[in-house]
XYZ file of C-alpha atoms in Angstrom:
645
model
C 12.091 -33.638 50.037
C 10.799 -31.000 52.411
C 9.143 -27.913 50.918
C 9.416 -29.349 47.427
C 7.151 -32.063 46.096
C 10.314 -33.437 44.532
C 8.784 -34.141 41.111
C 8.249 -32.262 37.848
C 5.860 -33.512 35.175
C 7.363 -33.720 31.694
C 4.705 -33.924 28.970
C 5.496 -34.661 25.324
C 2.400 -33.702 23.335
C 3.793 -35.039 20.065
C 4.248 -38.523 21.476
C 1.332 -38.254 23.898
C 3.599 -39.389 26.732
C 3.960 -38.198 30.327
C 6.887 -38.912 32.623
C 8.101 -37.644 35.971
C 11.529 -36.146 36.531
C 13.056 -35.521 39.958
C 13.961 -32.118 41.325
C 17.755 -32.165 41.375
C 19.401 -31.237 44.684
C 21.873 -28.855 43.018
C 19.003 -27.096 41.211
C 17.316 -26.500 44.556
C 20.428 -24.990 46.100
C 21.504 -22.842 43.166
C 18.210 -21.906 41.479
C 15.720 -22.251 44.372
C 12.551 -23.016 42.307
C 10.062 -21.095 40.114
C 11.868 -18.749 37.744
C 15.215 -20.311 38.636
C 14.172 -23.781 37.510
C 12.683 -22.332 34.323
C 15.865 -20.425 33.462
C 18.033 -23.526 33.869
C 15.606 -25.789 32.027
C 14.985 -23.495 29.051
C 18.673 -22.729 28.591
C 19.475 -26.418 28.423
C 16.560 -27.521 26.248
C 15.718 -24.827 23.680
C 18.315 -24.691 20.893
C 19.434 -21.508 19.152
C 17.323 -20.823 16.096
C 14.214 -22.507 17.496
C 10.864 -21.149 16.315
C 8.871 -19.790 19.285
C 5.733 -21.139 17.607
C 7.298 -24.462 16.642
C 7.386 -27.824 18.445
C 11.010 -27.274 19.557
C 9.881 -24.603 21.990
C 9.417 -25.743 25.571
C 6.851 -24.264 27.956
C 7.597 -24.616 31.661
C 5.444 -23.846 34.691
C 7.370 -23.995 37.967
C 5.901 -23.110 41.343
C 7.794 -21.165 44.003
C 8.915 -23.469 46.802
C 7.214 -21.292 49.450
C 3.843 -21.699 47.693
C 1.294 -23.930 49.401
C 2.437 -22.818 52.844
C 1.339 -20.015 55.174
C 4.112 -17.663 54.049
C 2.280 -14.370 53.371
C 1.743 -13.667 49.634
C 3.403 -16.962 48.605
C 1.128 -17.886 45.711
C 3.209 -17.293 42.598
C 4.075 -19.560 39.683
C 6.456 -18.683 36.862
C 5.657 -19.705 33.276
C 8.437 -19.443 30.697
C 9.243 -20.259 27.063
C 10.979 -18.757 24.048
C 8.855 -15.653 23.500
C 6.831 -15.232 20.291
C 6.866 -11.477 20.946
C 10.611 -10.948 21.397
C 12.383 -14.141 20.329
C 14.113 -13.954 23.731
C 13.490 -15.350 27.213
C 9.732 -15.141 27.570
C 8.428 -15.340 31.098
C 5.457 -14.296 33.199
C 4.380 -14.627 36.818
C 0.925 -15.244 38.276
C -0.600 -15.857 41.702
C -4.158 -16.841 42.561
C -4.503 -20.567 43.487
C -3.137 -22.541 40.531
C 0.383 -22.978 41.899
C -0.658 -24.117 45.360
C -3.084 -26.599 43.792
C -0.235 -28.058 41.706
C 1.897 -28.439 44.831
C -0.998 -30.131 46.637
C -1.327 -32.462 43.625
C 2.267 -33.576 44.195
C 4.315 -31.628 41.637
C 6.654 -28.626 41.668
C 6.309 -27.943 37.969
C 5.065 -28.958 34.543
C 7.199 -29.014 31.382
C 5.370 -29.183 28.049
C 7.073 -29.973 24.747
C 6.117 -30.939 21.215
C 2.733 -30.384 19.560
C -0.503 -32.317 19.768
C -2.144 -33.528 16.554
C -5.470 -32.012 17.664
C -6.572 -29.805 20.564
C -5.975 -31.258 24.042
C -5.892 -30.256 27.660
C -3.900 -31.691 30.545
C -5.626 -32.881 33.714
C -3.451 -33.252 36.839
C -5.017 -34.656 40.000
C -3.405 -36.085 43.145
C -0.223 -37.413 41.608
C -1.704 -38.462 38.265
C -1.721 -36.677 34.892
C -3.762 -37.337 31.760
C -3.942 -35.793 28.290
C -7.588 -35.303 27.315
C -9.234 -34.173 24.052
C -10.198 -30.490 23.870
C -11.860 -30.182 20.475
C -15.059 -29.152 22.220
C -13.200 -26.347 23.999
C -11.308 -24.994 20.978
C -12.830 -21.698 19.914
C -14.182 -20.988 23.407
C -13.030 -17.989 25.403
C -10.931 -18.509 28.529
C -13.782 -17.936 30.991
C -16.030 -20.446 29.244
C -13.154 -22.925 29.091
C -12.638 -22.715 32.855
C -16.359 -23.231 33.498
C -16.668 -26.196 31.122
C -13.608 -28.018 32.473
C -14.827 -27.651 36.039
C -18.271 -28.875 35.052
C -17.117 -31.909 33.066
C -14.648 -32.964 35.775
C -17.222 -32.315 38.481
C -15.260 -30.038 40.801
C -15.537 -26.257 41.110
C -12.265 -26.163 43.082
C -10.210 -27.181 40.040
C -7.728 -24.490 39.032
C -7.337 -23.944 35.291
C -4.626 -22.289 33.187
C -6.285 -21.703 29.820
C -5.984 -19.775 26.591
C -8.693 -17.895 24.753
C -9.091 -17.268 21.047
C -5.988 -15.036 20.976
C -3.762 -17.925 22.006
C -5.415 -20.303 19.550
C -4.814 -17.834 16.719
C -1.179 -17.269 17.730
C -1.486 -13.586 18.643
C 2.060 -12.762 19.677
C 0.954 -11.090 22.919
C -1.595 -13.742 23.903
C -1.745 -14.555 27.603
C -2.338 -17.724 29.574
C -5.318 -16.969 31.800
C -5.110 -18.166 35.402
C -8.741 -18.865 36.190
C -11.169 -16.142 35.162
C -9.346 -13.112 36.549
C -5.560 -13.588 36.657
C -2.982 -14.369 34.010
C 0.534 -15.165 32.947
C 0.240 -12.168 30.691
C 3.472 -10.827 29.262
C 5.689 -12.115 26.412
C 3.056 -14.087 24.466
C 3.060 -17.430 26.260
C -0.582 -17.999 25.308
C 0.529 -18.234 21.695
C 3.029 -20.934 22.695
C 0.174 -22.973 24.157
C -1.880 -22.331 21.034
C 0.964 -23.491 18.789
C 1.076 -26.748 20.754
C -2.722 -27.195 20.437
C -2.857 -27.095 24.235
C -6.055 -25.436 25.439
C -5.590 -25.735 29.192
C -3.796 -27.272 32.153
C -6.246 -28.143 34.937
C -5.031 -29.070 38.430
C -6.510 -30.395 41.653
C -4.705 -31.675 44.727
C -5.464 -32.692 48.281
C -1.961 -33.191 49.604
C 0.173 -30.922 51.771
C 3.632 -29.371 51.835
C 6.062 -31.006 54.279
C 8.026 -28.683 56.578
C 11.525 -29.627 57.750
C 11.813 -27.511 60.891
C 8.288 -26.610 61.885
C 8.929 -24.385 64.920
C 11.588 -22.334 63.117
C 9.407 -22.070 60.048
C 6.364 -20.799 61.948
C 8.525 -18.168 63.639
C 9.957 -17.058 60.294
C 6.432 -16.861 58.843
C 5.268 -14.780 61.797
C 8.243 -12.422 61.453
C 7.561 -12.067 57.732
C 3.928 -11.198 58.386
C 4.916 -8.613 60.993
C 7.430 -7.069 58.591
C 4.767 -6.670 55.900
C 2.258 -5.201 58.370
C 4.900 -2.697 59.516
C 5.304 -1.202 56.040
C 4.049 2.384 55.742
C 2.593 1.297 52.392
C 0.480 -1.478 53.914
C -2.773 0.306 54.810
C -2.966 2.391 51.652
C -2.137 -0.610 49.474
C -4.879 -2.650 51.122
C -7.286 0.162 50.310
C -6.254 1.210 46.818
C -3.921 -1.512 45.501
C -1.901 -0.553 42.449
C -4.292 2.334 41.798
C -2.168 4.259 44.304
C 0.060 5.199 41.370
C -2.779 6.693 39.316
C -2.463 10.140 40.922
C 1.350 10.575 41.015
C 1.732 9.635 37.352
C -0.716 12.372 36.410
C 0.969 14.852 38.769
C 4.393 14.100 37.280
C 3.062 14.268 33.724
C 4.273 10.712 33.198
C 1.121 9.136 31.769
C 1.375 7.556 28.286
C -1.461 9.782 27.059
C -2.532 9.038 23.504
C 0.360 6.674 22.820
C 2.935 8.749 24.717
C 2.013 12.079 23.158
C 0.631 13.660 26.345
C 1.959 13.221 29.845
C -1.219 14.401 31.558
C -4.923 13.941 30.779
C -7.605 16.603 31.341
C -10.156 15.335 33.862
C -8.002 12.346 34.859
C -8.493 12.746 38.623
C -12.283 12.964 38.317
C -12.682 10.062 35.886
C -9.839 7.530 36.123
C -7.862 7.937 39.343
C -8.100 6.101 42.657
C -10.524 8.780 43.872
C -13.217 7.277 41.623
C -12.574 3.695 42.755
C -15.135 3.616 45.656
C -17.967 4.104 43.156
C -17.343 0.649 41.744
C -15.566 -1.385 44.435
C -16.116 -1.834 48.168
C -13.909 -4.840 48.893
C -10.557 -6.324 48.016
C -9.693 -9.728 46.578
C -6.692 -11.759 47.723
C -4.560 -14.505 46.240
C -3.527 -17.586 48.228
C -1.997 -16.717 51.637
C -2.171 -12.963 51.007
C -2.910 -10.525 53.869
C -3.068 -7.499 51.549
C -5.962 -8.224 49.147
C -4.822 -5.470 46.768
C -7.151 -6.367 43.879
C -10.669 -4.935 43.687
C -13.987 -6.687 43.226
C -15.817 -4.451 40.777
C -19.550 -4.180 40.191
C -20.982 -1.786 37.608
C -24.594 -1.062 38.503
C -25.679 1.427 35.879
C -24.917 2.699 32.396
C -24.108 0.701 29.246
C -22.017 -1.853 31.186
C -24.492 -2.397 34.048
C -24.218 -5.905 35.474
C -20.482 -6.227 34.865
C -18.834 -8.049 37.787
C -15.171 -9.000 37.882
C -11.848 -8.663 39.650
C -10.460 -5.507 38.083
C -9.217 -1.919 38.174
C -5.533 -2.616 38.506
C -3.428 0.324 37.418
C -2.341 -1.565 34.276
C -5.610 -1.486 32.283
C -6.608 1.857 33.804
C -3.479 3.566 32.531
C -3.113 1.423 29.389
C -6.613 1.979 28.070
C -7.517 5.047 30.135
C -4.440 7.100 29.259
C -2.889 5.293 26.298
C -6.187 5.181 24.398
C -7.796 8.091 26.315
C -10.890 6.114 27.314
C -12.437 8.329 29.946
C -14.448 6.132 32.315
C -13.766 3.180 34.611
C -16.793 1.063 33.580
C -15.551 1.010 29.970
C -12.056 0.093 31.197
C -13.590 -2.728 33.246
C -15.332 -3.956 30.090
C -12.029 -3.878 28.205
C -10.403 -5.810 31.043
C -13.066 -8.513 30.753
C -12.607 -8.559 26.980
C -8.863 -9.168 27.328
C -9.378 -11.813 30.012
C -11.928 -13.703 27.939
C -9.954 -13.512 24.685
C -6.657 -14.152 26.508
C -4.497 -11.098 25.757
C -1.837 -9.268 27.745
C -3.460 -5.944 28.678
C -0.209 -3.956 28.507
C 0.438 -5.026 24.935
C -3.230 -4.996 23.906
C -3.684 -1.392 25.075
C -0.394 -0.382 23.446
C -1.379 -1.952 20.127
C -4.754 -0.191 20.129
C -3.112 3.137 21.056
C -0.599 2.618 18.229
C -3.460 1.962 15.776
C -5.340 5.026 17.029
C -2.316 7.197 16.360
C -1.909 5.702 12.885
C -5.564 6.577 12.287
C -5.005 10.100 13.615
C -1.976 10.548 11.346
C -3.823 9.183 8.300
C -1.635 6.091 7.908
C -4.692 3.859 8.197
C -8.321 4.757 7.588
C -11.892 3.655 8.065
C -11.725 1.556 4.899
C -8.858 -0.453 6.442
C -10.681 -1.044 9.713
C -14.342 -1.002 8.837
C -15.061 1.722 11.409
C -13.551 4.979 12.740
C -10.857 4.614 15.401
C -10.771 7.914 17.273
C -9.170 8.508 20.643
C -11.454 7.455 23.481
C -13.802 5.333 21.378
C -14.454 2.412 23.706
C -16.766 0.517 21.337
C -14.232 0.695 18.519
C -11.569 -0.530 20.948
C -13.642 -3.576 21.896
C -14.235 -4.322 18.207
C -10.546 -3.987 17.388
C -9.525 -6.323 20.237
C -11.929 -8.935 18.886
C -10.482 -8.520 15.382
C -6.974 -8.972 16.764
C -7.860 -12.106 18.744
C -9.428 -13.695 15.663
C -6.876 -12.223 13.217
C -9.611 -10.702 11.060
C -8.721 -7.940 8.607
C -6.420 -5.325 10.120
C -6.449 -7.406 13.286
C -4.185 -9.915 11.571
C -1.472 -7.271 11.191
C -1.888 -5.849 14.704
C -1.812 -9.345 16.232
C 1.920 -9.335 15.462
C 2.567 -6.560 18.012
C 3.629 -2.980 17.346
C 7.188 -3.708 16.156
C 6.141 -6.103 13.399
C 2.904 -4.264 12.589
C 4.795 -0.992 12.031
C 6.640 -2.564 9.094
C 3.374 -2.636 7.134
C 2.940 1.148 7.155
C 5.619 3.564 5.876
C 6.690 5.930 8.646
C 4.874 4.003 11.396
C 7.936 2.781 13.301
C 8.296 6.111 15.127
C 4.912 5.452 16.768
C 5.749 1.894 17.896
C 6.643 2.124 21.580
C 8.490 -1.110 22.444
C 11.800 -2.444 23.712
C 13.172 -5.698 22.279
C 9.798 -6.288 20.656
C 7.779 -6.035 23.889
C 5.359 -3.138 24.278
C 6.349 -0.860 27.147
C 4.604 -0.372 30.423
C 2.664 2.747 31.179
C 5.096 5.254 32.683
C 6.930 7.728 30.480
C 10.701 7.784 31.228
C 10.960 11.283 29.744
C 8.796 12.545 32.595
C 10.008 10.307 35.424
C 13.519 8.894 35.277
C 14.135 6.243 37.927
C 15.359 2.744 38.685
C 11.994 1.556 37.424
C 12.239 3.216 34.024
C 15.893 2.256 33.508
C 14.574 -1.283 33.950
C 12.659 -0.999 30.670
C 15.911 -1.417 28.747
C 17.857 -3.627 31.170
C 15.044 -6.171 31.620
C 15.745 -9.598 30.168
C 12.179 -9.817 28.853
C 11.961 -6.466 27.061
C 10.034 -3.251 27.760
C 8.809 -4.208 31.162
C 7.944 -2.878 34.623
C 7.838 -5.954 36.855
C 11.435 -7.219 36.907
C 13.133 -4.050 38.190
C 11.881 -1.749 40.933
C 13.597 0.209 43.682
C 12.249 -1.351 46.929
C 12.199 2.134 48.486
C 10.880 4.096 45.523
C 9.202 7.282 46.750
C 6.277 8.425 44.603
C 6.062 11.721 46.474
C 9.122 12.954 44.594
C 10.138 13.241 40.967
C 13.691 14.488 41.315
C 17.077 13.379 39.994
C 19.655 15.194 42.163
C 22.340 14.013 39.726
C 20.612 13.879 36.313
C 20.072 10.292 35.133
C 22.281 8.863 37.894
C 20.368 9.300 41.164
C 16.807 9.487 42.475
C 15.585 10.971 45.748
C 15.093 8.722 48.781
C 13.018 11.073 50.964
C 11.925 8.545 53.617
C 12.677 8.590 57.372
C 16.089 7.267 58.367
C 14.394 4.298 60.006
C 13.394 2.953 56.605
C 16.994 3.091 55.433
C 18.163 1.309 58.592
C 15.564 -1.446 58.257
C 16.152 -2.123 54.555
C 17.413 -5.701 54.218
C 20.548 -5.094 52.182
C 24.220 -5.770 53.019
C 25.772 -2.747 54.746
C 28.614 -2.402 52.247
C 26.169 -2.382 49.370
C 23.987 0.176 51.133
C 26.991 2.486 51.286
C 27.494 2.076 47.530
C 23.856 2.599 46.575
C 22.803 5.361 49.009
C 24.613 8.690 49.374
C 25.957 8.826 52.963
C 24.569 12.342 53.557
C 21.469 12.787 51.373
C 20.537 9.088 50.966
C 20.007 9.755 47.253
C 19.789 6.421 45.401
C 22.308 5.387 42.742
C 20.019 4.222 39.924
C 22.288 1.790 38.009
C 23.493 0.073 41.195
C 19.992 -0.116 42.641
C 18.788 -1.571 39.331
C 21.234 -4.446 39.635
C 20.178 -5.118 43.257
C 16.458 -4.853 42.458
C 16.685 -7.244 39.506
C 18.503 -9.870 41.549
C 16.101 -9.431 44.468
C 12.987 -9.702 42.286
C 14.486 -12.773 40.608
C 14.549 -14.319 44.088
C 10.916 -13.343 44.659
C 9.958 -14.979 41.365
C 12.004 -18.051 42.206
C 10.519 -18.528 45.683
C 6.953 -17.621 44.758
C 6.276 -14.414 46.693
C 4.532 -11.255 45.499
C 6.449 -8.029 44.822
C 3.741 -5.559 45.888
C 5.400 -2.619 47.703
C 4.499 -3.623 51.294
C 6.361 -6.882 50.657
C 9.188 -5.787 48.370
C 10.439 -3.107 50.731
C 10.242 -5.206 53.922
C 11.160 -8.772 52.933
C 14.690 -9.414 51.726
C 17.406 -12.071 51.691
C 17.589 -12.435 55.500
C 13.951 -13.461 55.881
C 14.120 -15.456 52.653
C 17.067 -17.469 54.002
C 15.169 -18.256 57.211
C 11.981 -19.221 55.396
C 13.773 -21.391 52.838
C 16.072 -23.172 55.288
C 13.383 -23.936 57.869
C 10.949 -25.130 55.190
C 13.321 -27.286 53.122
C 16.013 -28.221 55.626
C 18.592 -26.928 53.130
C 20.687 -24.332 54.958
C 21.360 -21.172 53.007
C 22.774 -17.764 53.925
C 21.300 -14.400 52.920
C 24.321 -13.870 50.675
C 23.657 -17.200 48.938
C 20.002 -16.246 48.452
C 20.838 -13.037 46.614
C 23.604 -14.840 44.733
C 20.970 -17.271 43.470
C 18.980 -14.285 42.184
C 22.048 -12.960 40.401
C 22.728 -16.395 38.905
C 19.147 -16.618 37.614
C 19.361 -13.137 36.057
C 22.672 -13.888 34.353
C 21.439 -17.192 32.962
C 18.424 -15.461 31.421
C 20.813 -12.948 29.865
C 22.914 -15.784 28.439
C 19.750 -17.319 26.984
C 18.998 -14.023 25.251
C 22.505 -13.756 23.830
C 22.237 -17.269 22.449
C 18.950 -16.354 20.778
C 20.238 -13.233 19.101
C 20.049 -10.275 21.460
C 22.436 -7.490 20.363
C 23.943 -4.644 22.412
C 21.855 -2.067 20.577
C 18.622 -3.774 21.638
C 18.913 -2.284 25.124
C 17.488 1.069 24.095
C 14.325 3.134 24.229
C 12.085 3.837 21.236
C 13.275 6.749 19.100
C 10.167 8.715 20.100
C 11.577 9.197 23.610
C 14.737 10.821 22.231
C 13.325 12.756 19.299
C 9.948 13.999 20.533
C 9.310 15.946 23.744
C 6.306 15.287 25.954
C 3.610 17.592 24.579
C 1.376 18.324 27.564
C 1.402 18.329 31.344
C 4.072 19.096 33.977
C 6.759 17.307 31.929
C 5.985 19.136 28.678
C 9.130 19.711 26.644
C 11.168 16.901 28.191
C 12.864 14.180 26.165
C 15.653 11.715 26.845
C 19.325 12.455 26.207
C 20.755 9.514 24.280
C 24.319 9.994 25.521
C 23.197 10.241 29.152
C 21.198 7.044 28.786
C 24.238 5.278 27.345
C 26.384 6.500 30.243
C 23.935 5.164 32.822
C 23.604 1.875 30.957
C 27.396 1.572 30.975
C 27.423 2.147 34.759
C 24.771 -0.545 35.128
C 26.841 -3.032 33.132
C 29.882 -2.266 35.273
C 27.837 -2.826 38.430
C 26.858 -6.228 37.026
C 30.402 -7.247 36.117
C 29.500 -7.289 32.423
C 31.366 -5.807 29.479
C 30.551 -2.075 29.753
C 30.186 -1.644 25.991
C 28.291 -4.793 24.996
C 26.489 -5.898 28.147
C 27.870 -9.425 27.806
C 28.577 -11.161 31.146
C 32.296 -11.442 31.720
C 34.155 -14.688 32.336
C 35.030 -13.712 35.906
C 31.393 -13.019 36.756
C 30.244 -16.305 35.238
C 32.889 -18.221 37.181
C 31.791 -16.455 40.364
C 28.216 -17.642 39.724
C 29.227 -21.195 38.744
C 28.102 -20.507 35.189
C 31.547 -20.860 33.609
C 30.475 -23.912 31.602
C 28.086 -21.657 29.672
C 30.778 -19.185 28.575
C 31.595 -20.859 25.265
C 27.891 -21.202 24.407
C 27.257 -17.452 24.082
C 26.568 -16.188 20.560
């Protein structure tokens, strides 16, 4: 096959056997690769009622078909399993160099099933795979694991997906670390690896990706690069990365200050915003094939964390720990980032769990005798200690390792402080203060309270207006951006007001979810300079010229819709109910207490109305959110209709 390696490794840890399975031609056409392959595979192979931490669960890594080529930002691999955090479709995306190395080794994906009798790791090199003992690595943190595997195999270019102590101890929000500094973070996939006694998957390859129509492909790559460079977000994103959002969130009063009690933080701009970034970082860090280099190489040269060096200061830990836990300096946040990376924990959930515990401490629901130390807002040392307790399930850490939904059951009255959707801790933007396509996505996302599966490609962070409350958000860009947006004209007319260009939130949510599903299937990054410039037209050209499989832009976006619907069907099979698509009660019952959004809270009936409009836009039952028979037939998913629960 062109583009694809044509083979997926299938590893049974119980039996200690490895086999190869071919990439099916119909899978390539209908599901593309990456997330698409995972959705199809998991739906077919994980039965209803399976234990996420049991041997019946299946963990799949599938690489985007564009990965390993010169397509800009094509570095992403999707990892998926039944989530220990939500009990639903658990999935996470990561870049760096692991996916391209797997392609160069001759495989498009790795499927892992069963459970080893003792700790093991998998070694994949140039078309061969071996299961090796990992008893000497068990108990090591993720960074040390990466170093030791590279040393014992004698190659510093080996790429390693590894778990730390959190994964070994089945923390429900444990991550799979992708080398030292990146991760498949959300939905607890590290705990799935830990349950299988799988410490790591190491890969090395020296092959190449075959291109079907080289001249056409190079032209499509060049046009994609030019599109990304033309984005008005490009220069600022190269300079600040995701930290661009650190100022608007404060200005809107949308920070999750002190576990969503305060929308703005005193001194935020001077201590934790992008304006402070140059003190600690002077250069960017890029993933494979990326011309943006949005991550920051951080060096702390003085103070208690002097000598700290790592890839860091994404907006996620800065807002999670800096606002959620009110930790008031970037060096401490960098130290917490390293702590999570070493222990192997999702930083969104880890910060949310600590913020939840801090509020319980503030409210007197837990005390120093329960923890062994005070847990006041902003206490960075206590936060580091608590993260270590969680990763090793010591004392109160054993309760908190279950995530905020389960942990809240241990303390009367604590559920109101547990900010989660479908069991997954929410991202770091308060929907009471900023209502948008992005925040509606918290409750429509197939993986729970999440920020990376739904985003308006032309979201404008200069504005915080809903011209029609709950239904529309302001566009506010030059007309040229509207004209250049790669979206079918008829759909543009439905989503954008013909006069004001205001954006219909439920309809844009449907489009954005399908589009991002394509990104996660093909292996490209969704950073704003890419998401707003690269759409189904360029994707169709890249895919067809690389693989030799002709596809139209309409078929590309239809594949994204098919992938989204199949994930939804997986969730229904595993017990998702209509009422699960809802915000925490705190957002309805308590107003934001401080900042520009003080006094705001969500209107439950308005949220239900918008959710109903979203379901209608998807062709799902407007009351239950169950995909209708006509929609499933349209997507060639009719054979799955009778399997819904």
